Coordinates of C-alpha atoms in Angstrom, one line a residue:
M1 CA 60.3 -187.7 63.8
S2 CA 62.1 -184.3 64.5
L3 CA 65.3 -186.2 65.2
A4 CA 64.8 -188.7 62.3
V5 CA 64.3 -186.1 59.6
Q6 CA 67.5 -184.4 60.6
S7 CA 69.6 -187.6 60.5
K8 CA 71.5 -188.9 57.5
A9 CA 70.4 -192.5 58.3
V10 CA 67.9 -194.1 60.6
I11 CA 67.8 -197.9 61.3
G12 CA 64.5 -199.6 62.1
C13 CA 65.3 -203.0 63.5
R14 CA 62.9 -206.0 63.2
L15 CA 59.9 -204.1 62.0
S16 CA 56.7 -205.8 60.9
P17 CA 55.4 -205.1 57.3
K18 CA 52.7 -202.8 58.8
Q19 CA 55.3 -200.8 60.8
K20 CA 57.4 -200.3 57.7
S21 CA 54.5 -198.7 55.9
E22 CA 53.7 -196.6 59.0
V23 CA 57.3 -195.2 59.0
I24 CA 56.7 -194.0 55.4
R25 CA 53.3 -192.6 56.3
L26 CA 54.8 -190.7 59.3
V27 CA 57.5 -189.1 57.0
K28 CA 54.8 -188.1 54.5
L29 CA 52.7 -186.5 57.2
R30 CA 55.7 -184.7 58.7
C31 CA 57.1 -183.6 55.3
P32 CA 54.2 -183.4 52.9
N33 CA 56.2 -181.6 50.2
E34 CA 58.9 -184.2 50.1
T35 CA 59.0 -187.3 47.8
T36 CA 59.5 -190.6 49.6
L37 CA 61.1 -193.7 48.0
A38 CA 61.0 -197.2 49.3
I39 CA 62.9 -200.2 48.0
G40 CA 62.5 -203.9 49.0
D41 CA 62.9 -207.4 47.7
G42 CA 60.3 -209.4 49.6
A43 CA 56.6 -209.8 50.3
N44 CA 57.0 -208.2 53.7
D45 CA 58.1 -205.0 51.9
V46 CA 55.0 -204.7 49.7
S47 CA 53.0 -202.4 52.0
M48 CA 56.0 -200.1 52.4
I49 CA 56.6 -200.0 48.6
T50 CA 52.9 -199.1 47.9
E51 CA 52.8 -196.5 50.6
A52 CA 55.9 -194.6 49.3
S53 CA 55.6 -192.0 46.5
I54 CA 58.0 -194.1 44.5
G55 CA 58.2 -197.8 45.0
I56 CA 61.1 -199.9 43.8
G57 CA 61.1 -203.7 43.9
L58 CA 64.1 -206.0 43.6
V59 CA 64.0 -209.3 41.8
G60 CA 65.2 -211.7 44.5
K61 CA 64.9 -215.1 46.0
E62 CA 61.7 -214.2 47.8
G63 CA 59.6 -214.1 44.7
N64 CA 58.2 -211.3 42.6
Q65 CA 55.7 -209.8 45.1
A66 CA 57.8 -206.7 45.6
V67 CA 58.4 -206.2 41.9
S68 CA 54.7 -206.7 41.1
S69 CA 53.8 -203.9 43.5
S70 CA 56.5 -201.5 42.5
D71 CA 56.9 -198.6 40.0
Y72 CA 60.4 -199.7 39.0
A73 CA 62.1 -203.1 39.1
L74 CA 65.9 -203.6 39.7
T75 CA 68.1 -206.6 40.0
Q76 CA 70.6 -205.2 42.5
F77 CA 70.5 -202.6 45.3
S78 CA 73.5 -200.9 43.8
H79 CA 71.5 -200.0 40.7
L80 CA 69.5 -197.5 42.8
K81 CA 72.2 -194.9 42.6
T82 CA 72.1 -195.0 38.8
L83 CA 68.3 -194.9 38.7
V84 CA 68.1 -191.8 40.9
L85 CA 71.2 -189.8 40.1
Y86 CA 71.3 -190.5 36.3
H87 CA 67.9 -191.6 35.0
G88 CA 65.8 -189.8 37.5
R89 CA 67.7 -186.5 37.2
E90 CA 67.8 -186.5 33.4
A91 CA 64.2 -187.7 33.0
Y92 CA 63.0 -184.8 35.3
R93 CA 65.0 -182.3 33.3
R94 CA 63.8 -183.5 30.0
N95 CA 60.2 -183.6 31.1
A96 CA 60.5 -180.0 32.5
Y97 CA 61.8 -178.8 29.1
V98 CA 59.1 -180.7 27.1
I99 CA 56.4 -179.0 29.2
C100 CA 57.7 -175.5 28.5
Y101 CA 58.5 -176.3 24.9
M102 CA 55.0 -177.6 24.1
Y103 CA 53.4 -174.4 25.5
Y104 CA 56.0 -172.3 23.6
K105 CA 55.5 -173.8 20.2
N106 CA 51.7 -173.9 20.4
L107 CA 51.5 -170.3 21.7
L108 CA 53.9 -169.2 19.0
L109 CA 51.5 -170.8 16.4
N110 CA 48.3 -169.4 17.8
M111 CA 49.3 -165.9 18.9
P112 CA 49.2 -164.6 15.3
I113 CA 45.6 -165.7 15.0
M114 CA 44.8 -163.7 18.2
L115 CA 46.8 -160.7 17.0
Y116 CA 45.1 -160.8 13.6
S117 CA 41.7 -160.7 15.2
L118 CA 42.5 -157.2 16.5
G119 CA 42.5 -156.0 12.9
S120 CA 39.6 -158.2 11.6
A121 CA 37.0 -157.0 14.2
F122 CA 37.3 -160.3 16.0
S123 CA 35.6 -162.0 13.1
G124 CA 37.2 -165.4 13.9
Q125 CA 39.2 -165.3 10.6
I126 CA 42.4 -167.4 10.8
V127 CA 45.6 -166.6 9.0
Y128 CA 46.7 -170.2 8.3
E129 CA 45.5 -172.7 5.7
R130 CA 43.1 -175.1 7.4
V131 CA 45.0 -178.4 6.7
L132 CA 48.4 -177.0 7.7
I133 CA 47.2 -175.8 11.1
Q134 CA 45.8 -179.3 11.9
V135 CA 49.1 -181.1 11.2
F136 CA 51.4 -178.7 13.0
N137 CA 51.8 -180.9 16.0
V138 CA 51.3 -184.2 14.2
I139 CA 53.8 -183.9 11.4
F140 CA 56.0 -180.8 11.5
T141 CA 57.0 -180.7 15.2
S142 CA 56.4 -184.2 16.6
W143 CA 59.4 -186.4 16.2
P144 CA 62.1 -183.9 17.2
I145 CA 60.7 -183.3 20.6
L146 CA 60.0 -187.0 21.1
L147 CA 63.7 -187.8 20.4
Y148 CA 64.7 -185.0 22.8
A149 CA 62.5 -186.4 25.5
T150 CA 64.0 -189.9 25.2
M151 CA 67.6 -189.3 24.1
D152 CA 69.0 -186.0 25.4
T153 CA 71.4 -186.0 28.3
E154 CA 73.0 -182.9 29.8
F155 CA 75.8 -184.9 31.5
T156 CA 77.2 -188.4 31.0
R157 CA 76.4 -191.2 33.4
E158 CA 79.9 -191.1 34.9
T159 CA 79.7 -187.4 35.6
L160 CA 76.4 -187.5 37.3
L161 CA 77.3 -190.5 39.5
A162 CA 80.6 -188.8 40.5
N163 CA 78.9 -185.5 41.3
P164 CA 75.6 -186.2 43.3
S165 CA 75.3 -182.5 43.9
L166 CA 74.0 -182.1 40.3
Y167 CA 70.9 -184.0 41.4
A168 CA 70.0 -181.1 43.6
D169 CA 69.2 -178.9 40.6
G170 CA 65.9 -180.5 40.3
I171 CA 65.2 -180.2 44.1
A172 CA 66.1 -176.5 43.9
G173 CA 63.7 -176.0 40.9
K174 CA 66.4 -174.9 38.5
H175 CA 64.8 -176.9 35.6
F176 CA 61.2 -175.9 36.2
N177 CA 59.7 -173.0 38.2
N178 CA 57.3 -170.2 37.7
G179 CA 60.0 -167.9 36.4
I180 CA 61.2 -170.3 33.7
F181 CA 57.7 -171.2 32.6
L182 CA 56.7 -167.5 32.3
S183 CA 59.8 -166.7 30.4
W184 CA 58.9 -169.3 27.8
L185 CA 55.5 -167.7 27.5
F186 CA 57.0 -164.3 27.2
Y187 CA 59.4 -165.3 24.5
S188 CA 56.6 -167.0 22.4
M189 CA 54.3 -163.9 22.7
A190 CA 57.2 -161.5 21.9
E191 CA 58.4 -163.5 18.9
S192 CA 55.0 -164.0 17.4
T193 CA 54.1 -160.3 17.8
L194 CA 57.3 -159.3 16.1
M195 CA 56.9 -161.9 13.4
I196 CA 53.4 -160.9 12.4
T197 CA 54.4 -157.2 12.5
V198 CA 57.4 -157.7 10.2
I199 CA 55.6 -160.0 7.7
F200 CA 52.4 -158.0 7.4
G201 CA 54.5 -154.8 7.4
A202 CA 56.5 -156.2 4.5
T203 CA 53.3 -156.8 2.6
F204 CA 51.8 -153.4 3.3
C205 CA 55.0 -151.8 2.2
S206 CA 55.0 -153.9 -1.0
L207 CA 58.4 -155.3 -0.3
A208 CA 57.2 -158.7 -1.6
T209 CA 55.6 -158.8 -5.0
F210 CA 54.7 -161.3 -7.7
G211 CA 52.9 -161.6 -10.9
D212 CA 53.1 -159.5 -14.1
A213 CA 51.0 -156.7 -12.5
G214 CA 53.3 -156.5 -9.4
S215 CA 50.5 -157.5 -7.1
T216 CA 51.2 -158.1 -3.4
P217 CA 50.6 -161.4 -1.6
G218 CA 47.2 -161.8 0.2
L219 CA 46.2 -163.1 3.5
W220 CA 46.8 -166.8 2.8
M221 CA 50.3 -166.1 1.4
D222 CA 51.3 -164.1 4.4
G223 CA 49.7 -166.8 6.7
W224 CA 51.8 -169.5 5.0
L225 CA 54.9 -167.4 5.6
I226 CA 54.1 -166.9 9.3
Y227 CA 53.5 -170.7 9.5
A228 CA 56.8 -171.5 7.7
C229 CA 58.7 -169.1 10.0
T230 CA 57.0 -170.7 13.1
V231 CA 58.1 -174.2 12.0
A232 CA 61.6 -173.0 11.3
V233 CA 61.9 -171.2 14.6
V234 CA 60.6 -174.0 16.9
S235 CA 62.8 -176.5 15.1
M236 CA 65.9 -174.3 15.5
R237 CA 65.1 -173.6 19.1
L238 CA 65.0 -177.3 19.9
L239 CA 68.2 -177.9 18.0
M240 CA 70.0 -175.2 19.9
D241 CA 68.8 -176.4 23.3
S242 CA 69.7 -180.0 22.7
H243 CA 72.8 -181.3 24.5
V244 CA 73.0 -184.4 22.3
I245 CA 72.9 -183.8 18.5
N246 CA 73.4 -186.8 16.3
W247 CA 72.5 -187.8 12.8
L248 CA 69.1 -189.3 13.9
I249 CA 67.9 -186.0 15.5
I250 CA 69.1 -184.0 12.5
V251 CA 67.5 -186.3 9.9
F252 CA 64.1 -186.4 11.7
M253 CA 64.2 -182.6 12.2
L254 CA 64.9 -182.0 8.5
L255 CA 62.3 -184.5 7.5
C256 CA 59.6 -183.0 9.7
A257 CA 60.3 -179.4 8.7
G258 CA 60.9 -180.4 5.1
C259 CA 57.4 -181.9 4.9
L260 CA 56.1 -178.4 4.7
V261 CA 57.0 -178.1 1.0
P262 CA 55.3 -181.3 -0.2
M263 CA 52.3 -180.6 2.1
T264 CA 51.9 -177.2 0.6
L265 CA 52.2 -178.6 -2.9
L266 CA 49.5 -181.1 -2.1
V267 CA 46.9 -178.8 -0.6
S268 CA 47.5 -176.2 -3.3
Q269 CA 46.2 -178.6 -5.9
Y270 CA 42.6 -178.6 -4.7
P271 CA 40.3 -175.8 -6.0
W272 CA 38.5 -175.5 -2.7
D273 CA 41.7 -174.8 -0.7
E274 CA 42.8 -171.3 0.3
L275 CA 46.3 -171.9 -1.2
Y276 CA 45.0 -173.2 -4.6
G277 CA 47.4 -172.4 -7.3
G278 CA 49.7 -170.5 -5.0
F279 CA 52.6 -173.0 -4.6
A280 CA 54.7 -171.6 -7.5
E281 CA 54.0 -168.0 -6.3
L282 CA 55.1 -168.9 -2.7
F283 CA 58.5 -170.1 -3.8
S284 CA 59.1 -167.5 -6.4
I285 CA 59.2 -164.6 -4.0
P286 CA 62.8 -163.9 -2.9
A287 CA 61.6 -161.8 0.0
Y288 CA 59.7 -164.8 1.5
L289 CA 62.8 -167.0 1.5
F290 CA 64.8 -164.1 3.0
I291 CA 62.3 -163.6 5.8
I292 CA 62.4 -167.3 6.7
A293 CA 66.2 -167.2 6.8
F294 CA 66.0 -164.0 8.9
W295 CA 63.9 -165.6 11.6
V296 CA 66.1 -168.7 11.8
L297 CA 69.1 -166.4 12.2
F298 CA 67.2 -164.3 14.8
T299 CA 66.5 -167.4 16.8
V300 CA 70.1 -168.3 16.8
V301 CA 71.3 -164.8 17.8
Q302 CA 68.8 -164.4 20.7

């Protein structure tokens, strides 16, 4: 095994099905941190395919036993290169980004609640309207990240197939590691802290006023502004990080973020809602629109 793991290729001649699986098992025992892949086209390869971390079956003349036991099915051995170097590399990169992005956007949404509790004697009071906070992941930030996870590609197929060294980025942990994950958490906490400081500071300084008496917005108005800024920031962050930007992504991103206006109008019509009667006031404050635009620009600059 010491010699085998240092070799570029090892040929096992006339092995039985059990011996094929034992070769995979020996490699896994010798290199527990490595990922093993087995590919075969016949019933005698089933045990090897099931033993490997990733099993690939070929649709061949020997039936579908290998395909039925595999994780992926191919029609030709030559397709393995595309599966690994293109689809495998890009799928891993996208999944790594989605993991970090999901933590980022949800922490950015919930950090203001935690920070507000410092000034509310930890009473449990939230700063967002109850319906809006429930549909944050379902409506406002769902489709853009789904499209990214399925459509985004950093390099073209031809580039990745011609440069197999790009596949090593995933092995080296350049797409996902402790440093990258912690940096996402740091940015979300820093942005949310700065956001709630600026918005509540603007209210305390009476920079945003409405009404004949010049009254300042209350908790729910400021909470809506923080919420709107969060939706704008996470949408802009995803758009900036996307390598493929087409009309479909832009349309769905505008639709998801744009749903905030009709949703706010809907919930503000009910007397028992926190934002009752506040729709016209929200969109009549120039400072509010300026703050939202400021956070979008701040996201682009940083």
